[in-house]
Structures are given as C-alpha cells and as structure tokens.
CSV table of C-alpha atoms in Angstrom, one decimal:
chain,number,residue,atom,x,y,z
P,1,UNK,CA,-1.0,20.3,18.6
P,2,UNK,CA,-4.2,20.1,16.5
P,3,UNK,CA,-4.9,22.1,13.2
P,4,UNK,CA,-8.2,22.1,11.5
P,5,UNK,CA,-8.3,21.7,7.6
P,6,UNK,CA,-11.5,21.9,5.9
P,7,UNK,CA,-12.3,18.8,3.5
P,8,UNK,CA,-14.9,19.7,0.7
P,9,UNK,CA,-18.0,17.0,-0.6
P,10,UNK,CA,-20.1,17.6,-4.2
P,11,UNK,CA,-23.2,17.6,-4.3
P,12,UNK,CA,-23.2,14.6,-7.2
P,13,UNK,CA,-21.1,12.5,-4.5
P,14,UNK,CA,-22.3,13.6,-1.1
P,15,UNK,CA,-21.8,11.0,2.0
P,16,UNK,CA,-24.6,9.8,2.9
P,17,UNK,CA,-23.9,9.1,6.9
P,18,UNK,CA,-26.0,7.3,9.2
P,19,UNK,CA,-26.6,7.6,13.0
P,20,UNK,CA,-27.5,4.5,14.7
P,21,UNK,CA,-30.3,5.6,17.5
P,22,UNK,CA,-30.6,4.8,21.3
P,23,UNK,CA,-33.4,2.3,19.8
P,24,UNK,CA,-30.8,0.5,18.2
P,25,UNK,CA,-32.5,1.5,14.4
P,26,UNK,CA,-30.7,3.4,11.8
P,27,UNK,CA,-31.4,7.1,11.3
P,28,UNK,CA,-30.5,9.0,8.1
P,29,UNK,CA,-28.9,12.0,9.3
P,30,UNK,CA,-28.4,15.0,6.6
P,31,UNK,CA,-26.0,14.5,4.1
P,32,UNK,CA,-24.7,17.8,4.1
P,33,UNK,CA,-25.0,18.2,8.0
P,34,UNK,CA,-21.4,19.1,8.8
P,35,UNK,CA,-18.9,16.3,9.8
P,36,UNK,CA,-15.5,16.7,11.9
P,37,UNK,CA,-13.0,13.5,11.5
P,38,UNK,CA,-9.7,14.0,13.8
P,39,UNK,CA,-6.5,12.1,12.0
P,40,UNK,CA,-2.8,11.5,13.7
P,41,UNK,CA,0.3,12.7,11.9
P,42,UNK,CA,3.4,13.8,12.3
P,43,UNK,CA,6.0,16.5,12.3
P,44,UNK,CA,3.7,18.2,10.4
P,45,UNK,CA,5.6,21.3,9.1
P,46,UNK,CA,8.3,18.7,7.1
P,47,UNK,CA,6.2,16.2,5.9
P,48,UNK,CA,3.8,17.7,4.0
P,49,UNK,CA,1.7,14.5,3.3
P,50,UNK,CA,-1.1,14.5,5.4
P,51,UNK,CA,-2.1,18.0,4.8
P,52,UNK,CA,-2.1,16.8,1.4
P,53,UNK,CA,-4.6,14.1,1.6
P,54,UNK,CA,-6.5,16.4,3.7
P,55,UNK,CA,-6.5,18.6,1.0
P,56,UNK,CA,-7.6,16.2,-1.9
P,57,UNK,CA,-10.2,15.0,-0.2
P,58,UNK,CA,-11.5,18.4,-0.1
P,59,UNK,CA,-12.7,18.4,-3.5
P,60,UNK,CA,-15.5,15.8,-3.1
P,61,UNK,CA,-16.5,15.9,0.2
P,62,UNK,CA,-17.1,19.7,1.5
P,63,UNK,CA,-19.1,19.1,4.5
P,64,UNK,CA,-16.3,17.1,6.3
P,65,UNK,CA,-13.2,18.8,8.5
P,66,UNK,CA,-10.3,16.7,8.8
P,67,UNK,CA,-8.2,17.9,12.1
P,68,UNK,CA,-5.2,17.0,12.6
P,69,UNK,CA,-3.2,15.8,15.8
P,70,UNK,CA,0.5,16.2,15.8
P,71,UNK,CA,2.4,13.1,17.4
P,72,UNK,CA,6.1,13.0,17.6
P,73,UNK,CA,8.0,11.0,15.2
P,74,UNK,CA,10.3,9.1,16.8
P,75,UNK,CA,7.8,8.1,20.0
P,76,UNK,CA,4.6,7.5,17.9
P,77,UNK,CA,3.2,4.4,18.8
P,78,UNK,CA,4.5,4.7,22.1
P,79,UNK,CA,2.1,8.2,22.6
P,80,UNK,CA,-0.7,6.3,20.4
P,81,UNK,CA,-0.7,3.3,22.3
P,82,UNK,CA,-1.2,5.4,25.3
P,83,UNK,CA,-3.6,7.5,23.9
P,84,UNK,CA,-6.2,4.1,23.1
P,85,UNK,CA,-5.7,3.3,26.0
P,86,UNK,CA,-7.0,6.6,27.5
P,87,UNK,CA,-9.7,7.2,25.0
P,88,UNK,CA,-8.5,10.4,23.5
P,89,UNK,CA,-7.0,8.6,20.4
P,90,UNK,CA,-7.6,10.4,17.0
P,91,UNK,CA,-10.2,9.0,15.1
P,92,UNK,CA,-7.9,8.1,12.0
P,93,UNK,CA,-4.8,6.9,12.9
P,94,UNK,CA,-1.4,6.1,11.1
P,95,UNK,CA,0.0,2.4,11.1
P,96,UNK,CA,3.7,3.2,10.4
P,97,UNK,CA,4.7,-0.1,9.4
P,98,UNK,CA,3.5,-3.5,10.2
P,99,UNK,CA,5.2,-4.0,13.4
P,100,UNK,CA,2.7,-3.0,15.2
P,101,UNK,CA,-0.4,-4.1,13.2
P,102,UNK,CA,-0.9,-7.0,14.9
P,103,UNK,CA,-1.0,-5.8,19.2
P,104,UNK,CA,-3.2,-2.9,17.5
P,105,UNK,CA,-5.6,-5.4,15.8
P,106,UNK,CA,-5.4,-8.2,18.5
P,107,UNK,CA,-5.9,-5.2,21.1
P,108,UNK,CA,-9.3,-4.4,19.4
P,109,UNK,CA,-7.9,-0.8,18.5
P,110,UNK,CA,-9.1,-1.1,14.9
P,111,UNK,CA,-12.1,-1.0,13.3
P,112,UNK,CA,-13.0,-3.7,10.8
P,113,UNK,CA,-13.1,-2.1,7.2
P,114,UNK,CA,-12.6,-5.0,4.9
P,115,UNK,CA,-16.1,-3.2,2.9
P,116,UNK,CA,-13.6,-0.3,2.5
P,117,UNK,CA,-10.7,-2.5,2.0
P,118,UNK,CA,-12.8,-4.7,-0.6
P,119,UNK,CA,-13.3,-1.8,-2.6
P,120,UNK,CA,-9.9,-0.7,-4.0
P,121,UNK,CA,-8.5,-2.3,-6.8
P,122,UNK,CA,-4.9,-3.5,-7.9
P,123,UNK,CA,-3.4,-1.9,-4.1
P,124,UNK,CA,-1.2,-5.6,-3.5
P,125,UNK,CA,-0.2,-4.0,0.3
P,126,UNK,CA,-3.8,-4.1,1.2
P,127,UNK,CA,-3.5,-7.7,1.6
P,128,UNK,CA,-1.3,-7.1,4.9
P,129,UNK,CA,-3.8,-5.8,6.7
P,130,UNK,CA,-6.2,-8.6,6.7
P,131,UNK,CA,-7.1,-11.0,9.9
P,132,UNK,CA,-8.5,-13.8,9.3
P,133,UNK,CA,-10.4,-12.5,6.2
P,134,UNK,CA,-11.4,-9.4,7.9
P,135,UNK,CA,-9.5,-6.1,6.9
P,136,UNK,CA,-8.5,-3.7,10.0
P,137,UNK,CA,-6.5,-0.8,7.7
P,138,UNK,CA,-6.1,0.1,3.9
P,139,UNK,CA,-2.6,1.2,3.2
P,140,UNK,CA,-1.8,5.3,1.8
P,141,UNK,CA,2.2,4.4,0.9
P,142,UNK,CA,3.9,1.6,0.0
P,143,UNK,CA,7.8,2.4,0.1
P,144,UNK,CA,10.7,0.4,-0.7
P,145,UNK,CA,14.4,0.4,-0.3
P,146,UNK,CA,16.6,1.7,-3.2
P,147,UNK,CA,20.3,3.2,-4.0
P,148,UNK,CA,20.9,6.6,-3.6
P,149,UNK,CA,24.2,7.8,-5.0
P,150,UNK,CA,25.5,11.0,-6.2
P,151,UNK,CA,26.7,10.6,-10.2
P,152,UNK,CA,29.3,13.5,-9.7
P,153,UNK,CA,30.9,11.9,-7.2
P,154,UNK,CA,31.1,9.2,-9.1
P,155,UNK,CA,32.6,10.7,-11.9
P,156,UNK,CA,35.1,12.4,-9.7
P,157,UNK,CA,36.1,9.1,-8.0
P,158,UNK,CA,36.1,7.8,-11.6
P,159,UNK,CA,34.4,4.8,-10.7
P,160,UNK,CA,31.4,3.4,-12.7
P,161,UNK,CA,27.6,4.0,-11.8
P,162,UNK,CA,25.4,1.6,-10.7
P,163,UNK,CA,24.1,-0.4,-13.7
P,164,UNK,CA,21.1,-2.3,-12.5
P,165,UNK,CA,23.3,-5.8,-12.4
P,166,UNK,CA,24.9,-5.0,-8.9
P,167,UNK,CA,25.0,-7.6,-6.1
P,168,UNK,CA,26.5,-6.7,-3.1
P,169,UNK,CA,29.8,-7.4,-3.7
P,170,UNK,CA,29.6,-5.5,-6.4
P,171,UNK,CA,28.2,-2.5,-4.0
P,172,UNK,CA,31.0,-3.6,-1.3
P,173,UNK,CA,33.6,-3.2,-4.1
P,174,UNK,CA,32.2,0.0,-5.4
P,175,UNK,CA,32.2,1.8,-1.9
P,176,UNK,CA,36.1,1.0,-1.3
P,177,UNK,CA,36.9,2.4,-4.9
P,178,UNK,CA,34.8,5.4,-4.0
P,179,UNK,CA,36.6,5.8,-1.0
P,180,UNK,CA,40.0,5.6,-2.3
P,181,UNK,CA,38.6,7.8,-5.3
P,182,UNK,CA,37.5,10.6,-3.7
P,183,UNK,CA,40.7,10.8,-1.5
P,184,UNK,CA,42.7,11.0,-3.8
P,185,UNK,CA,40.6,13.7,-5.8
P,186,UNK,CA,41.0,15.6,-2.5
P,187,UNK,CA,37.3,15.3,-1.3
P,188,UNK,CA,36.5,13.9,2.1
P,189,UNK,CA,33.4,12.3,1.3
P,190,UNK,CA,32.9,8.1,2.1
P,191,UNK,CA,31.8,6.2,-0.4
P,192,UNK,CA,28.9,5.0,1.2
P,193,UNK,CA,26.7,5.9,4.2
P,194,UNK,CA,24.7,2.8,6.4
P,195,UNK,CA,22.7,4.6,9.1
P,196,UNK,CA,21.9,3.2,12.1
P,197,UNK,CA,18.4,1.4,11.5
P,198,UNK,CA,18.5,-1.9,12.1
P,199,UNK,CA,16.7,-1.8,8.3
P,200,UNK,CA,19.6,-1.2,7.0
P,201,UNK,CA,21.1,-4.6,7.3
P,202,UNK,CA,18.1,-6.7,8.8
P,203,UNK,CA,15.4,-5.8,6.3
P,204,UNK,CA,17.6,-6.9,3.1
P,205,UNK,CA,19.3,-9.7,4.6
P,206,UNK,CA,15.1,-11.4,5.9
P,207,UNK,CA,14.0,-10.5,2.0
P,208,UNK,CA,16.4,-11.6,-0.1
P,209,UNK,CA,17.9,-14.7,1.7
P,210,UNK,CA,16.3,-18.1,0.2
P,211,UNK,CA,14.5,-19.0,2.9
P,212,UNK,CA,15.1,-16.6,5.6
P,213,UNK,CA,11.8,-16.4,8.1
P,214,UNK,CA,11.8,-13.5,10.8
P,215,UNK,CA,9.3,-15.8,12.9
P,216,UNK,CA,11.7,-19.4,12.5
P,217,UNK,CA,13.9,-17.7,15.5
P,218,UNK,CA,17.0,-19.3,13.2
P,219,UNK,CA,18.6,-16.0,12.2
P,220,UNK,CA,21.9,-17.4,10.7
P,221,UNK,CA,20.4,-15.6,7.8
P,222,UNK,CA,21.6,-12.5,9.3
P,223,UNK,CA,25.7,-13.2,9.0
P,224,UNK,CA,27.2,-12.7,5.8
P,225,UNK,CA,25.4,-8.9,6.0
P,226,UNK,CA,26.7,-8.0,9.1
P,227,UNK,CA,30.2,-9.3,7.9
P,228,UNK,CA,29.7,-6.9,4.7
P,229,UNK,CA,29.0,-4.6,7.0
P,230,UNK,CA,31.7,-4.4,9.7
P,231,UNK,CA,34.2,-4.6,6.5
P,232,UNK,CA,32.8,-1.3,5.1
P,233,UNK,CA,33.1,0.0,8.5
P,234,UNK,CA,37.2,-1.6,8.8
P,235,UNK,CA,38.1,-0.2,5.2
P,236,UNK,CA,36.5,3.0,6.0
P,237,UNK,CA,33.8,3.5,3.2
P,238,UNK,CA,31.5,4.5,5.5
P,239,UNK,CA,31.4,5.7,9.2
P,240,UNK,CA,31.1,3.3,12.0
P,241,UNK,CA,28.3,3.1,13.6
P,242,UNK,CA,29.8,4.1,17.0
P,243,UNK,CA,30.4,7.5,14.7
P,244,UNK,CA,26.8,7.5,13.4
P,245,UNK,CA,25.6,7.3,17.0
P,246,UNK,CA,27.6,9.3,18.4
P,247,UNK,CA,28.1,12.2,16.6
P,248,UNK,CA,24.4,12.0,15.6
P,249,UNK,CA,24.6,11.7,12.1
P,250,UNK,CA,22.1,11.7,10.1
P,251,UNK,CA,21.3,10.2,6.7
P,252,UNK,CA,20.0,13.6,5.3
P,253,UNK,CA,22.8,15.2,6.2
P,254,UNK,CA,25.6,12.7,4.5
P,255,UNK,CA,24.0,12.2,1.5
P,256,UNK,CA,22.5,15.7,0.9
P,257,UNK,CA,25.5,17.5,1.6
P,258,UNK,CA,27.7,15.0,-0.4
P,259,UNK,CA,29.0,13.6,2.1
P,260,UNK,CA,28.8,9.8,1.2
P,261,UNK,CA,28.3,9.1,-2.3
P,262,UNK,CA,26.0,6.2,-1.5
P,263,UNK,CA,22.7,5.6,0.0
P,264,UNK,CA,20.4,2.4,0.8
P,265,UNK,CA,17.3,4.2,1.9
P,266,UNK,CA,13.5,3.8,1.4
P,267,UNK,CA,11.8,6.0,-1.7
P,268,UNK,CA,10.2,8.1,0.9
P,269,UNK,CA,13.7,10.1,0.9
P,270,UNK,CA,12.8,11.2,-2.7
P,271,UNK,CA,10.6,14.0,-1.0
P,272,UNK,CA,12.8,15.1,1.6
P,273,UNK,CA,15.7,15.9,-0.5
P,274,UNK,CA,14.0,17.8,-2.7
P,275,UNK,CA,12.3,19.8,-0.2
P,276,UNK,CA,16.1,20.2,1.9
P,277,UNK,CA,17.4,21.2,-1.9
P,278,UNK,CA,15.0,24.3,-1.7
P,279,UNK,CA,15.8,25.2,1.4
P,280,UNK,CA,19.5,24.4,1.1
P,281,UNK,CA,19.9,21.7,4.0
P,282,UNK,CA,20.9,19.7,1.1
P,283,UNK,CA,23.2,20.5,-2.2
P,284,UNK,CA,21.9,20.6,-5.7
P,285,UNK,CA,24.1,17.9,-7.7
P,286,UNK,CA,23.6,15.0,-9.9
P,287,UNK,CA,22.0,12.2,-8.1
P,288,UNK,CA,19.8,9.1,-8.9
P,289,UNK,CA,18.6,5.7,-8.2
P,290,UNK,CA,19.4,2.4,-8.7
P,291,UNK,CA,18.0,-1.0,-7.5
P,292,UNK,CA,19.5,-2.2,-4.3
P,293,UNK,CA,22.0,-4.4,-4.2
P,294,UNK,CA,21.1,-8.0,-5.2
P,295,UNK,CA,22.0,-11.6,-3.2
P,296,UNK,CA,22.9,-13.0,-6.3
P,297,UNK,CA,22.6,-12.6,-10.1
P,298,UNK,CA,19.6,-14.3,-10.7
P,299,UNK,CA,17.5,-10.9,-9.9
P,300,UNK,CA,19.7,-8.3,-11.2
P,301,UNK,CA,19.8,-6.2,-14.8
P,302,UNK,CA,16.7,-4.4,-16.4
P,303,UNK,CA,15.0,-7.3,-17.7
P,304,UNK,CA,14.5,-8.9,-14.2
P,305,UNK,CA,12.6,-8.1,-10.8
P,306,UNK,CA,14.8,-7.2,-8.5
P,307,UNK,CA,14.2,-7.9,-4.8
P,308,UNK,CA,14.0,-5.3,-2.2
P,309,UNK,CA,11.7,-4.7,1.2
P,310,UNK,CA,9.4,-1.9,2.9
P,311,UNK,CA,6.2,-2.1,4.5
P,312,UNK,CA,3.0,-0.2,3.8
P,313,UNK,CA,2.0,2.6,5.2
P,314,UNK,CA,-1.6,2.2,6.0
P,315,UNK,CA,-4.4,4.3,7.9
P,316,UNK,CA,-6.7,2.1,10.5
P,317,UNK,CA,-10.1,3.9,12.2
P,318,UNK,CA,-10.4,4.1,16.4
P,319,UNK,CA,-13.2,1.6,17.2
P,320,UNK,CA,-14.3,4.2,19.8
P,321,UNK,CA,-15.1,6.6,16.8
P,322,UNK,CA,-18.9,8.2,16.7
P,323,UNK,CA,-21.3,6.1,14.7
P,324,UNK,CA,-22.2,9.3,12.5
P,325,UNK,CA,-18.6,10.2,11.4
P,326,UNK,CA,-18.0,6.6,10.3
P,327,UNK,CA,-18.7,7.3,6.9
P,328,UNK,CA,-16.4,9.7,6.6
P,329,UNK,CA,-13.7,8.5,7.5
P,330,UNK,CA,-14.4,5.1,5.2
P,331,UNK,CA,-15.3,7.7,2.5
P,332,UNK,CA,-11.6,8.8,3.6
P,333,UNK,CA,-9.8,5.5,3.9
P,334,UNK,CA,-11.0,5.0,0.3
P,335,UNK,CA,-9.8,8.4,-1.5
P,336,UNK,CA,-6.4,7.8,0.3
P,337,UNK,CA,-5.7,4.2,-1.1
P,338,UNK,CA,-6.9,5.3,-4.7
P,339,UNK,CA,-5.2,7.2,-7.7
P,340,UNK,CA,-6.3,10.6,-7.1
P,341,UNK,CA,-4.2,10.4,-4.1
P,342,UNK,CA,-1.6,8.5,-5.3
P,343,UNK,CA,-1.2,11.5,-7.7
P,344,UNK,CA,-1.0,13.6,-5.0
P,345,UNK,CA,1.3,12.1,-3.0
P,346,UNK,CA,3.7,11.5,-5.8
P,347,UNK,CA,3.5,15.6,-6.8
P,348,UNK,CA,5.3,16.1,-3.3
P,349,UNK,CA,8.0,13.0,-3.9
P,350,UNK,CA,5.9,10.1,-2.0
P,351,UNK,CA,5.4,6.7,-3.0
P,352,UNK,CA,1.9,5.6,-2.6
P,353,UNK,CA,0.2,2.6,-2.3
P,354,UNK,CA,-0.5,1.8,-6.0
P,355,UNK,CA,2.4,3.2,-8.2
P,356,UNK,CA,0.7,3.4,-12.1
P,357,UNK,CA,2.0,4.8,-15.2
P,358,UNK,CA,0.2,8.0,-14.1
P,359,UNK,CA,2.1,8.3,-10.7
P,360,UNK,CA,5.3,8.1,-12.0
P,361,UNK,CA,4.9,10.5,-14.4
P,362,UNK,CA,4.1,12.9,-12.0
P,363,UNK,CA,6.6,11.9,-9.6
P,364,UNK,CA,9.3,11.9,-12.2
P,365,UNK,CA,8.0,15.5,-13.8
P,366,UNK,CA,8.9,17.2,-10.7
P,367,UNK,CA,11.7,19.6,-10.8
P,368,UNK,CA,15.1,17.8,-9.5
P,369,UNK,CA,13.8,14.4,-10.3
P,370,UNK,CA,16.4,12.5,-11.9
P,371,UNK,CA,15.4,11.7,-15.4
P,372,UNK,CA,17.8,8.5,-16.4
P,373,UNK,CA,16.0,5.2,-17.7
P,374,UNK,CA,17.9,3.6,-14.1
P,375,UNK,CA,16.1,5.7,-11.6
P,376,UNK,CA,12.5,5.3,-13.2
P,377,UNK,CA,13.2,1.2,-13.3
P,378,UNK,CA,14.1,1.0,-9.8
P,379,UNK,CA,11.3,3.2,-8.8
P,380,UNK,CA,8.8,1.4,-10.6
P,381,UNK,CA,9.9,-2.3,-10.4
P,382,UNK,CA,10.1,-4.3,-7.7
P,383,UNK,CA,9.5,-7.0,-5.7
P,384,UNK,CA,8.9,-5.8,-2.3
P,385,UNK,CA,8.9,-8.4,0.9
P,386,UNK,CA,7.5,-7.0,4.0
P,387,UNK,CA,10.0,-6.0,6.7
P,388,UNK,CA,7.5,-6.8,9.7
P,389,UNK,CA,5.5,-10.2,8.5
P,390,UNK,CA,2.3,-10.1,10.6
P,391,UNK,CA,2.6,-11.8,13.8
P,392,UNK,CA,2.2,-11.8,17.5
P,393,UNK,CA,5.8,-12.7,17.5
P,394,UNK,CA,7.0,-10.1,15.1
P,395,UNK,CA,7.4,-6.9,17.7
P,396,UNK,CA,9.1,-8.7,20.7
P,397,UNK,CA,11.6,-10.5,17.6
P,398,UNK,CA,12.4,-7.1,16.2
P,399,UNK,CA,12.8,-5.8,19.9
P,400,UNK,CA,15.2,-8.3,20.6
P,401,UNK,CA,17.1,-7.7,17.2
P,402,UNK,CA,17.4,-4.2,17.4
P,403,UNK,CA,20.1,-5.1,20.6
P,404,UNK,CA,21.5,-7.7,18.2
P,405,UNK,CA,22.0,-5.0,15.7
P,406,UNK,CA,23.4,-2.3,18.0
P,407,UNK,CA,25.9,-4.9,19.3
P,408,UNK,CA,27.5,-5.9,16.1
P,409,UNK,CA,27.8,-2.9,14.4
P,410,UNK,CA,29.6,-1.1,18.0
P,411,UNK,CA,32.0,-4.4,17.7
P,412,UNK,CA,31.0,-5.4,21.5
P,413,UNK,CA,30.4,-8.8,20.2
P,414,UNK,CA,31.5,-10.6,17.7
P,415,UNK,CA,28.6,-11.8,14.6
P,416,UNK,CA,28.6,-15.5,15.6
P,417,UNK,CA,28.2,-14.6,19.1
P,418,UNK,CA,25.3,-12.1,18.8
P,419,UNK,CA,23.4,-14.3,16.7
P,420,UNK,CA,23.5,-17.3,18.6
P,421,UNK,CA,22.3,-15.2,21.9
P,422,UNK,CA,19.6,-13.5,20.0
P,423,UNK,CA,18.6,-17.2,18.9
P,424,UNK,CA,18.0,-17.7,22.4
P,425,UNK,CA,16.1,-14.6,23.5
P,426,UNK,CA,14.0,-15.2,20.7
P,427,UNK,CA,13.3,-18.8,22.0
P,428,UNK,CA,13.0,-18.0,25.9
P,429,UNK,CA,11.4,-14.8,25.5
P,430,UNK,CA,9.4,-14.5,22.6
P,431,UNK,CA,8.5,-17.7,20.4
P,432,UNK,CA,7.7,-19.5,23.6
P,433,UNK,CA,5.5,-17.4,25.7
C-alpha cells in the first residue's frame, strides 16, 4: 500500500541535487525540478509518525514527494529483507532497532551517510550507527523503558506511588500489595502487567547488571529477573505468561482499560494511549510515570541518573537509490534527526532522537499528559544502554534468547536449566561460527 504525500522546499533553502552522467561527470540538474523519494513505514493509520515527518519536511522543501510504502508491523524486516534482496526496497527505509543494523550494513544495504550523520549536533544515538568510522543511518527516535501505573488505582489499593527511589524489590513488593489491594476494594485488576517481549525481562536485566555483556555468551546475568518474574506470576500480580499468550493479551489493553495498575513499557506508549483515550480503546484516569525499577540504590531518587534501556530508531537510505534523489533524502535524513522534528514528533506523544527543554514542553503541553514533577524526570532523565549492542553476533544471540525467554516464563524449564542450554547454543551456534 503506497500513499503519496507532497513535501514542500523554499526558495531561500532549495536542494541543490546533482545527477552524475553516463560520462561519469557531475551535472547540476534544476533545483526546483520535481523529486519523488519513496519511505517504508508502518501500520500507517495508528501511528501517525511518518506522515508527520513527511509533513514537516514539507515546509522547506516543496519540490520533493515523500511516498510512502506500508510494511506490516510485526514481519518488517522479514518483508524488507526480502524486498533488498529483490530490488524493489523503498528508498528510505526504517531501522527498528539495532538488531538488525549490523546484517543490513554488513549486507551493503545502506548507504554511507556519515556527511549527513556528521552534521547533527548533541543526537548521542547517532553514534550507534557508525562502522568503522563511517555512518550507515541517523536515528528519528530514541525511546526508553519507563513505569506506567495508574495513580487511582493506587489510591484505591491504598498503596503508595512510585517515588523515584524504587528498586525492584521495591516494584516486586508494590505489585503483591496492589494485588491484594484492589481485591479487596472489589476490583479485578493485577497489580502489574509483564507482556510477553522478551524486553521485558532481558533488556533491563543486560543494562543494569554490573557487567552484564549480551555478546560474552555468559548469561547468568539473566537469573535473579526471571526469578522476580515467575514469583509475580506465582503470587498472581500479574498474568502468566501462558495467559498473555494465550488469551492474546495485549499491553494496550491491560493498562488502558485498568486492567493492571502497572506497566514497564518503552515511552513510545505515551502516544498510543492518548490516541486509544480519544477513541475510547483506552479509559480516561490518572496515570503517570516513573523511572524503572533500579538494581540497586545507587541510581535511584531525583538527584541521580537512573538506568534504563531502548534503542534508536533510525532511518538508513537503499544503496540502489537514483543518484539525483540522493539529496533528498540526505536533505531528509537531516530534518528528521533535528529539533524541528523532534518538536513534531513529541506534539503526537513520540520521543525523538534529541529530547531538549523545547521537546518536552511540547510533549508535556499536550492534553492528558500527566503534569507531576515524577513523570517529567523520568521522561527526561536517563541513562539509556542499548538493548541490541552492534554485532554480527547480536541477532542469532537474541534469536536464541527469545526460546530461552518463552521457556521460563511457560515454566517448561526451570531458570538454571534454560540458562545453562542457551549458554551452549550461544557457543555452538552463534559465537563460534
């Protein structure tokens, strides 16, 4: 599915595009000559984003036409992979997280843009794109896990709020009370809600463990948050994750309809339940955020950094691209990375790359925003770790570890067990091929 969106240029700031000839010399071309760009996105009716960079990109550069390909979701770099591979790839193309950086860039499916990338100032995420001092992608978004939790049913469960000084077992703790709370207060609600992404343990468990590394293959880091885990699940404050699976839950759905009062989730949920709070797929209450749970004290309360993880969200160019439409879609890598767009991502609840005082004032001056000192601290501050570190490893390790996930949480194996097999896949299959 392809829609056309016209992108405007000024005058002042026209593109000034060049056409390499058949005699190998460059040849200005017109620099209002009209240009068509083609860029990937997804489920395009409910996430409103790239119709939104489209659009402010529109206001300097007139002559170019941003069309947009529709991929699906859940199968996108499975249908973008094939689609390099048979030459009918978009032009710009999404890099959903850094999984899958590296086989892109080591595949020669990106175009080097580190003149682009070089450009932008005081973007940190850019950094994860580079290779070897050349950079293949600028990122658009740069996400990162946070709490979620719903302050009335807090207050009905009578338990306290998350402060900012939580560690897990002060999370772990919290959830059981909830739990019992809201039982007794008659409502059915859990007090907290893991979904099934292997994120939701992996990701915090590989950036906040001293010295936890991904590509070591030694994943004993992994334990003590699967054995959180499965306790939640045994108390019951929150569903299993046979339950999740099964039944199809979703995290939308059990947080925006109240029915967990907790939620580790990346900040690109900000949008969506606003949006689902308009059209009433989620409930209007009292909700914020707080920082994720913390390994130990040392990075918890307002006047440290806590620690969290999420990778950027960046936008690469198909090498295959025509020579006279690479200027455009540099001219476009560059507005995306910058404020302007950062300003406009955050009016429709997204996180960009660079988050300034500017960006969250507009993110936090939309309607249904929480307003709370809390929610604008753990929005703002941060360390973020990458979830993927860039490897040639890092796919077939996370591969392997989204079994190891499945099987722990189902109870088909017990932790120690899981772990040490994974250990071993990640040895025989991966680290030593």
């Amino acid at each position: 599915m392809k829609r056309a969106i016209s992108v405007a240029v000024s005058a002042a700031t026209a593109l000034t595009l060049v056409l390499t000839g058949c005699g190998g010399e460059d040849e200005p071309v017109d620099p209002n000559a009209p240009v068509t760009i083609t860029l990937a996105g997804w489920s395009l009716e409910s996430t409103p984003e790239f119709k939104t960079l489209a659009d402010g990109f529109k206001a300097s550069h007139p002559n170019v036409t941003v069309e947009l390909k529709e991929y699906d979701a859940t199968n996108y770099d499975t249908q973008m992979t094939a689609d390099l591979a048979a030459g009918t790839a978009p032009d710009v193309y999404v890099l959903k997280n850094l999984k899958n950086f590296y086989t892109y860039q080591s595949g020669g499916q990106l175009l080097d843009v580190t003149d682009t990338s070089s450009a932008l100032r005081g973007v940190s995420s850019a950094a994860a794109y580079q290779v070897e001092g050349k950079a293949y992608a600028v990122p658009y978004r740069q996400d990162s896990w946070v709490l979620f939790y719903n302050k009335e049913l807090f207050a009905k469960a009578k338990v306290n709020p998350p402060d900012g000084s939580w560690t897990w077992d002060d999370y772990a703790t919290a959830a059981k009370a909830l739990t019992t709370g809201l039982k007794g207060a008659g409502a059915r609600a859990t007090g907290t809600y893991q979904h099934v992404f292997q994120s939701t343990t992996q990701g915090f468990a590989l950036a906040q463990t001293p010295g936890a590394d991904l590509l070591s293959g030694d994943f004993s880091y992994l334990k003590p948050y699967y054995q959180r885990s499965l306790d939640l699940q045994a108390a019951g404050a929150q569903p299993t994750y046979g339950t999740a699976s099964t039944n199809k839950l979703t995290y939308q759905a059990q947080f925006g309809k109240q029915q967990s009062a907790m939620l580790l989730m990346g900040t690109w949920y900000i949008a969506t339940l606003l949006q689902q709070r308009t059209t009433g797929d989620a409930d209007k209450f009292e909700w914020g955020i707080a920082p994720a749970p913390q390994f130990d004290k040392s990075t918890t309360g307002t006047s440290a950094t806590p620690v969290t993880f999420g990778d950027p969200t960046g936008l690469g160019i198909n090498p295959k691209i025509g020579k006279s439409k690479v200027a455009a879609a540099k001219a476009f890598l560059r507005y995306v990375a910058g404020e302007e767009a950062g300003k406009a991502l955050a009016g429709i609840g997204i996180t960009p790359a660079q988050v300034t005082d500017a960006v969250s004032r507009t993110l936090f001056g939309l309607d249904g925003v929480p307003q709370d000192a809390l929610s604008a601290f753990a929005y703002a501050t941060h360390s973020v770790k990458p979830e993927n570190p860039v490897s040639r490893h890092t796919a077939g390790l996370q591969n392997l570890l989204k079994d190891t996930h499945s099987a722990i949480l189902s109870t088909s194996e017990d932790v120690d067990a899981a772990l040490n097999e994974a250990q071993s896949r990640a040895k025989n299959e991966v680290l030593n091929q």
